[in-house]
């Protein structure tokens, strides 16, 4: 065989070896890309599920209100005798400025007719994007009531006893006097 023929044979062998390596390497690369893509898809699913604030539960807010009253310590006065439901949108907007601009699925507001301290406000936002706005409005209600210099005893109770809780699209502001209990988990 001539030198030229040997050179072509070596070139062909080299070319075939390179082609075989490219096919094997290419197959490995495709597998790696597919595995990486699957990992990304799975992580996205897991992180999306973990980041969800919606528990999937639904609550009748009138029942939640009744459950709060039922959770009070034995021997305490029945709050249902002194708390009255406020349904007037203008009155609610006056004490919860900005709430009227948010679309709500449910809204339950009970207030003490005389003292101004006992208050339970429960809402369900139509859109989860509005939950933080409702929390901010509720915290502003607490801050405003806690700064009320005209009724310092009531202001102190607001500062010490009022709290806001959320679950999913539900927000609760509960302000109860000393001797009463705000449930650890209002939405349970």
PDB file of C-alpha atoms in Angstrom:
ATOM      1  CA  UNK A   1       0.000   0.000   0.000  1.00  0.00           C
ATOM      2  CA  UNK A   2       1.300   3.397  -0.824  1.00  0.00           C
ATOM      3  CA  UNK A   3       2.014   6.093   1.653  1.00  0.00           C
ATOM      4  CA  UNK A   4      -0.855   8.044   0.266  1.00  0.00           C
ATOM      5  CA  UNK A   5      -3.234   5.090   0.778  1.00  0.00           C
ATOM      6  CA  UNK A   6      -1.958   4.684   4.348  1.00  0.00           C
ATOM      7  CA  UNK A   7      -2.559   8.343   4.994  1.00  0.00           C
ATOM      8  CA  UNK A   8      -6.146   8.093   3.727  1.00  0.00           C
ATOM      9  CA  UNK A   9      -6.702   5.006   5.834  1.00  0.00           C
ATOM     10  CA  UNK A  10      -5.381   6.763   8.955  1.00  0.00           C
ATOM     11  CA  UNK A  11      -7.509   9.802   8.155  1.00  0.00           C
ATOM     12  CA  UNK A  12     -10.573   7.591   7.735  1.00  0.00           C
ATOM     13  CA  UNK A  13      -9.850   5.752  10.982  1.00  0.00           C
ATOM     14  CA  UNK A  14      -9.333   9.079  12.765  1.00  0.00           C
ATOM     15  CA  UNK A  15     -12.490  10.480  11.202  1.00  0.00           C
ATOM     16  CA  UNK A  16     -14.508   7.395  12.194  1.00  0.00           C
ATOM     17  CA  UNK A  17     -13.143   7.554  15.755  1.00  0.00           C
ATOM     18  CA  UNK A  18     -14.010  11.248  15.995  1.00  0.00           C
ATOM     19  CA  UNK A  19     -17.483  10.577  14.656  1.00  0.00           C
ATOM     20  CA  UNK A  20     -18.000   7.762  17.188  1.00  0.00           C
ATOM     21  CA  UNK A  21     -16.814  10.039  20.022  1.00  0.00           C
ATOM     22  CA  UNK A  22     -19.070  12.845  18.808  1.00  0.00           C
ATOM     23  CA  UNK A  23     -22.078  10.524  18.738  1.00  0.00           C
ATOM     24  CA  UNK A  24     -21.329   9.158  22.218  1.00  0.00           C
ATOM     25  CA  UNK A  25     -20.457  12.614  23.576  1.00  0.00           C
ATOM     26  CA  UNK A  26     -23.500  14.131  21.887  1.00  0.00           C
ATOM     27  CA  UNK A  27     -25.733  11.476  23.391  1.00  0.00           C
ATOM     28  CA  UNK A  28     -24.275  12.203  26.817  1.00  0.00           C
ATOM     29  CA  UNK A  29     -24.815  15.908  26.303  1.00  0.00           C
ATOM     30  CA  UNK A  30     -28.445  15.385  25.272  1.00  0.00           C
ATOM     31  CA  UNK A  31     -28.997  13.215  28.354  1.00  0.00           C
ATOM     32  CA  UNK A  32     -27.432  15.855  30.589  1.00  0.00           C
ATOM     33  CA  UNK A  33     -29.580  18.595  29.099  1.00  0.00           C
ATOM     34  CA  UNK A  34     -32.731  16.475  29.527  1.00  0.00           C
ATOM     35  CA  UNK A  35     -31.863  15.635  33.140  1.00  0.00           C
ATOM     36  CA  UNK A  36     -31.155  19.302  33.872  1.00  0.00           C
ATOM     37  CA  UNK A  37     -34.451  20.337  32.249  1.00  0.00           C
ATOM     38  CA  UNK A  38     -36.378  17.768  34.317  1.00  0.00           C
ATOM     39  CA  UNK A  39     -34.693  18.954  37.511  1.00  0.00           C
ATOM     40  CA  UNK A  40     -35.652  22.551  36.697  1.00  0.00           C
ATOM     41  CA  UNK A  41     -39.260  21.556  36.047  1.00  0.00           C
ATOM     42  CA  UNK A  42     -39.473  19.599  39.302  1.00  0.00           C
ATOM     43  CA  UNK A  43     -37.895  22.410  41.325  1.00  0.00           C
ATOM     44  CA  UNK A  44     -40.283  24.927  39.824  1.00  0.00           C
ATOM     45  CA  UNK A  45     -43.208  22.741  40.837  1.00  0.00           C
ATOM     46  CA  UNK A  46     -41.905  22.227  44.354  1.00  0.00           C
ATOM     47  CA  UNK A  47     -41.092  25.889  44.910  1.00  0.00           C
ATOM     48  CA  UNK A  48     -44.437  26.995  43.537  1.00  0.00           C
ATOM     49  CA  UNK A  49     -46.244  24.651  45.906  1.00  0.00           C
ATOM     50  CA  UNK A  50     -44.141  25.766  48.880  1.00  0.00           C
ATOM     51  CA  UNK A  51     -44.697  29.427  48.117  1.00  0.00           C
ATOM     52  CA  UNK A  52     -48.448  29.140  47.945  1.00  0.00           C
ATOM     53  CA  UNK A  53     -50.269  31.006  50.691  1.00  0.00           C
ATOM     54  CA  UNK A  54     -53.642  29.555  49.906  1.00  0.00           C
ATOM     55  CA  UNK A  55     -54.388  26.597  52.137  1.00  0.00           C
ATOM     56  CA  UNK A  56     -57.269  25.603  49.893  1.00  0.00           C
ATOM     57  CA  UNK A  57     -59.645  25.815  52.860  1.00  0.00           C
ATOM     58  CA  UNK A  58     -62.697  28.002  52.761  1.00  0.00           C
ATOM     59  CA  UNK A  59     -64.292  29.662  55.759  1.00  0.00           C
ATOM     60  CA  UNK A  60     -67.706  31.091  56.500  1.00  0.00           C
ATOM     61  CA  UNK A  61     -66.675  34.292  58.280  1.00  0.00           C
ATOM     62  CA  UNK A  62     -69.860  34.428  60.375  1.00  0.00           C
ATOM     63  CA  UNK A  63     -68.920  30.981  61.687  1.00  0.00           C
ATOM     64  CA  UNK A  64     -65.330  32.125  62.332  1.00  0.00           C
ATOM     65  CA  UNK A  65     -66.759  35.018  64.371  1.00  0.00           C
ATOM     66  CA  UNK A  66     -68.907  32.602  66.389  1.00  0.00           C
ATOM     67  CA  UNK A  67     -65.865  30.335  66.919  1.00  0.00           C
ATOM     68  CA  UNK A  68     -63.868  33.287  68.305  1.00  0.00           C
ATOM     69  CA  UNK A  69     -66.662  34.027  70.785  1.00  0.00           C
ATOM     70  CA  UNK A  70     -66.944  30.347  71.748  1.00  0.00           C
ATOM     71  CA  UNK A  71     -63.184  30.176  72.443  1.00  0.00           C
ATOM     72  CA  UNK A  72     -63.389  32.685  75.287  1.00  0.00           C
ATOM     73  CA  UNK A  73     -62.467  31.594  78.816  1.00  0.00           C
ATOM     74  CA  UNK A  74     -65.192  30.071  80.931  1.00  0.00           C
ATOM     75  CA  UNK A  75     -66.757  32.626  83.221  1.00  0.00           C
ATOM     76  CA  UNK A  76     -66.068  35.595  80.926  1.00  0.00           C
ATOM     77  CA  UNK A  77     -68.986  37.776  79.901  1.00  0.00           C
ATOM     78  CA  UNK A  78     -70.660  36.834  76.643  1.00  0.00           C
ATOM     79  CA  UNK A  79     -69.387  39.309  74.059  1.00  0.00           C
ATOM     80  CA  UNK A  80     -72.280  38.618  71.703  1.00  0.00           C
ATOM     81  CA  UNK A  81     -74.476  40.685  74.062  1.00  0.00           C
ATOM     82  CA  UNK A  82     -72.376  43.826  73.530  1.00  0.00           C
ATOM     83  CA  UNK A  83     -71.007  43.452  69.992  1.00  0.00           C
ATOM     84  CA  UNK A  84     -73.045  44.508  67.006  1.00  0.00           C
ATOM     85  CA  UNK A  85     -72.469  43.813  63.345  1.00  0.00           C
ATOM     86  CA  UNK A  86     -71.521  46.822  61.262  1.00  0.00           C
ATOM     87  CA  UNK A  87     -72.594  46.462  57.631  1.00  0.00           C
ATOM     88  CA  UNK A  88     -72.602  50.125  56.621  1.00  0.00           C
ATOM     89  CA  UNK A  89     -69.846  50.394  53.990  1.00  0.00           C
ATOM     90  CA  UNK A  90     -69.265  54.094  54.730  1.00  0.00           C
ATOM     91  CA  UNK A  91     -68.847  53.409  58.457  1.00  0.00           C
ATOM     92  CA  UNK A  92     -66.402  50.587  57.740  1.00  0.00           C
ATOM     93  CA  UNK A  93     -64.474  52.745  55.262  1.00  0.00           C
ATOM     94  CA  UNK A  94     -64.200  55.461  57.920  1.00  0.00           C
ATOM     95  CA  UNK A  95     -62.365  53.168  60.342  1.00  0.00           C
ATOM     96  CA  UNK A  96     -60.628  51.041  57.684  1.00  0.00           C
ATOM     97  CA  UNK A  97     -59.665  53.647  55.055  1.00  0.00           C
ATOM     98  CA  UNK A  98     -58.924  52.031  51.700  1.00  0.00           C
ATOM     99  CA  UNK A  99     -60.751  48.780  52.393  1.00  0.00           C
ATOM    100  CA  UNK A 100     -63.692  49.872  50.242  1.00  0.00           C
ATOM    101  CA  UNK A 101     -61.436  49.995  47.183  1.00  0.00           C
ATOM    102  CA  UNK A 102     -60.543  46.302  47.512  1.00  0.00           C
ATOM    103  CA  UNK A 103     -62.768  43.592  46.087  1.00  0.00           C
ATOM    104  CA  UNK A 104     -63.818  41.271  48.889  1.00  0.00           C
ATOM    105  CA  UNK A 105     -65.649  37.957  48.764  1.00  0.00           C
ATOM    106  CA  UNK A 106     -66.756  38.211  52.409  1.00  0.00           C
ATOM    107  CA  UNK A 107     -66.665  40.892  55.070  1.00  0.00           C
ATOM    108  CA  UNK A 108     -67.777  40.595  58.692  1.00  0.00           C
ATOM    109  CA  UNK A 109     -67.288  43.457  61.149  1.00  0.00           C
ATOM    110  CA  UNK A 110     -68.464  43.402  64.771  1.00  0.00           C
ATOM    111  CA  UNK A 111     -67.845  46.261  67.179  1.00  0.00           C
ATOM    112  CA  UNK A 112     -68.668  47.050  70.775  1.00  0.00           C
ATOM    113  CA  UNK A 113     -71.463  49.589  70.783  1.00  0.00           C
ATOM    114  CA  UNK A 114     -70.097  51.620  73.689  1.00  0.00           C
ATOM    115  CA  UNK A 115     -66.443  51.183  74.592  1.00  0.00           C
ATOM    116  CA  UNK A 116     -64.843  51.213  71.157  1.00  0.00           C
ATOM    117  CA  UNK A 117     -62.392  48.520  72.133  1.00  0.00           C
ATOM    118  CA  UNK A 118     -64.020  45.201  71.322  1.00  0.00           C
ATOM    119  CA  UNK A 119     -63.720  44.695  67.563  1.00  0.00           C
ATOM    120  CA  UNK A 120     -63.569  41.738  65.220  1.00  0.00           C
ATOM    121  CA  UNK A 121     -63.040  42.382  61.518  1.00  0.00           C
ATOM    122  CA  UNK A 122     -62.870  39.372  59.195  1.00  0.00           C
ATOM    123  CA  UNK A 123     -62.441  39.606  55.431  1.00  0.00           C
ATOM    124  CA  UNK A 124     -61.761  37.371  52.479  1.00  0.00           C
ATOM    125  CA  UNK A 125     -59.964  39.070  49.597  1.00  0.00           C
ATOM    126  CA  UNK A 126     -61.085  38.177  46.088  1.00  0.00           C
ATOM    127  CA  UNK A 127     -57.460  38.387  44.920  1.00  0.00           C
ATOM    128  CA  UNK A 128     -54.438  37.172  46.890  1.00  0.00           C
ATOM    129  CA  UNK A 129     -52.514  40.230  45.703  1.00  0.00           C
ATOM    130  CA  UNK A 130     -54.708  42.364  47.994  1.00  0.00           C
ATOM    131  CA  UNK A 131     -54.026  40.447  51.207  1.00  0.00           C
ATOM    132  CA  UNK A 132     -50.993  42.550  52.168  1.00  0.00           C
ATOM    133  CA  UNK A 133     -52.957  45.762  51.541  1.00  0.00           C
ATOM    134  CA  UNK A 134     -55.687  44.495  53.888  1.00  0.00           C
ATOM    135  CA  UNK A 135     -53.076  43.586  56.513  1.00  0.00           C
ATOM    136  CA  UNK A 136     -51.593  47.085  56.221  1.00  0.00           C
ATOM    137  CA  UNK A 137     -55.058  48.683  56.576  1.00  0.00           C
ATOM    138  CA  UNK A 138     -55.770  46.485  59.624  1.00  0.00           C
ATOM    139  CA  UNK A 139     -52.442  47.378  61.234  1.00  0.00           C
ATOM    140  CA  UNK A 140     -53.159  51.048  60.570  1.00  0.00           C
ATOM    141  CA  UNK A 141     -56.492  50.591  62.386  1.00  0.00           C
ATOM    142  CA  UNK A 142     -54.628  49.180  65.393  1.00  0.00           C
ATOM    143  CA  UNK A 143     -52.029  51.986  65.316  1.00  0.00           C
ATOM    144  CA  UNK A 144     -54.706  54.680  65.072  1.00  0.00           C
ATOM    145  CA  UNK A 145     -56.739  53.221  67.943  1.00  0.00           C
ATOM    146  CA  UNK A 146     -53.590  52.691  70.043  1.00  0.00           C
ATOM    147  CA  UNK A 147     -52.696  56.385  69.604  1.00  0.00           C
ATOM    148  CA  UNK A 148     -56.122  57.643  70.725  1.00  0.00           C
ATOM    149  CA  UNK A 149     -55.271  60.137  73.487  1.00  0.00           C
ATOM    150  CA  UNK A 150     -58.953  60.886  74.167  1.00  0.00           C
ATOM    151  CA  UNK A 151     -59.450  57.354  75.575  1.00  0.00           C
ATOM    152  CA  UNK A 152     -56.042  56.320  76.982  1.00  0.00           C
ATOM    153  CA  UNK A 153     -57.314  53.120  78.662  1.00  0.00           C
ATOM    154  CA  UNK A 154     -58.864  51.924  75.410  1.00  0.00           C
ATOM    155  CA  UNK A 155     -55.747  52.946  73.468  1.00  0.00           C
ATOM    156  CA  UNK A 156     -53.608  50.849  75.804  1.00  0.00           C
ATOM    157  CA  UNK A 157     -55.851  47.820  75.235  1.00  0.00           C
ATOM    158  CA  UNK A 158     -55.553  48.248  71.458  1.00  0.00           C
ATOM    159  CA  UNK A 159     -51.779  48.475  71.753  1.00  0.00           C
ATOM    160  CA  UNK A 160     -51.516  45.370  73.936  1.00  0.00           C
ATOM    161  CA  UNK A 161     -54.325  43.060  72.841  1.00  0.00           C
ATOM    162  CA  UNK A 162     -55.190  43.676  69.187  1.00  0.00           C
ATOM    163  CA  UNK A 163     -53.678  41.503  66.483  1.00  0.00           C
ATOM    164  CA  UNK A 164     -53.914  40.640  62.821  1.00  0.00           C
ATOM    165  CA  UNK A 165     -53.805  37.089  61.469  1.00  0.00           C
ATOM    166  CA  UNK A 166     -53.936  35.748  57.917  1.00  0.00           C
ATOM    167  CA  UNK A 167     -54.412  32.499  56.104  1.00  0.00           C
ATOM    168  CA  UNK A 168     -54.577  32.415  52.328  1.00  0.00           C
ATOM    169  CA  UNK A 169     -56.903  35.208  51.237  1.00  0.00           C
ATOM    170  CA  UNK A 170     -58.407  35.583  54.718  1.00  0.00           C
ATOM    171  CA  UNK A 171     -57.471  38.388  57.118  1.00  0.00           C
ATOM    172  CA  UNK A 172     -58.651  38.830  60.697  1.00  0.00           C
ATOM    173  CA  UNK A 173     -58.245  41.778  63.024  1.00  0.00           C
ATOM    174  CA  UNK A 174     -59.275  40.870  66.562  1.00  0.00           C
ATOM    175  CA  UNK A 175     -59.205  43.341  69.447  1.00  0.00           C
ATOM    176  CA  UNK A 176     -60.521  41.968  72.725  1.00  0.00           C
ATOM    177  CA  UNK A 177     -60.363  43.355  76.264  1.00  0.00           C
ATOM    178  CA  UNK A 178     -58.241  41.969  79.083  1.00  0.00           C
ATOM    179  CA  UNK A 179     -59.475  38.596  80.287  1.00  0.00           C
ATOM    180  CA  UNK A 180     -60.444  37.462  76.790  1.00  0.00           C
ATOM    181  CA  UNK A 181     -58.406  35.367  74.409  1.00  0.00           C
ATOM    182  CA  UNK A 182     -57.532  35.840  70.759  1.00  0.00           C
ATOM    183  CA  UNK A 183     -57.236  32.282  69.406  1.00  0.00           C
ATOM    184  CA  UNK A 184     -53.700  31.334  68.411  1.00  0.00           C
ATOM    185  CA  UNK A 185     -55.023  30.300  64.984  1.00  0.00           C
ATOM    186  CA  UNK A 186     -58.236  32.084  64.090  1.00  0.00           C
ATOM    187  CA  UNK A 187     -58.517  30.225  60.802  1.00  0.00           C
ATOM    188  CA  UNK A 188     -58.264  26.564  61.738  1.00  0.00           C
TER     189      UNK A 188
END
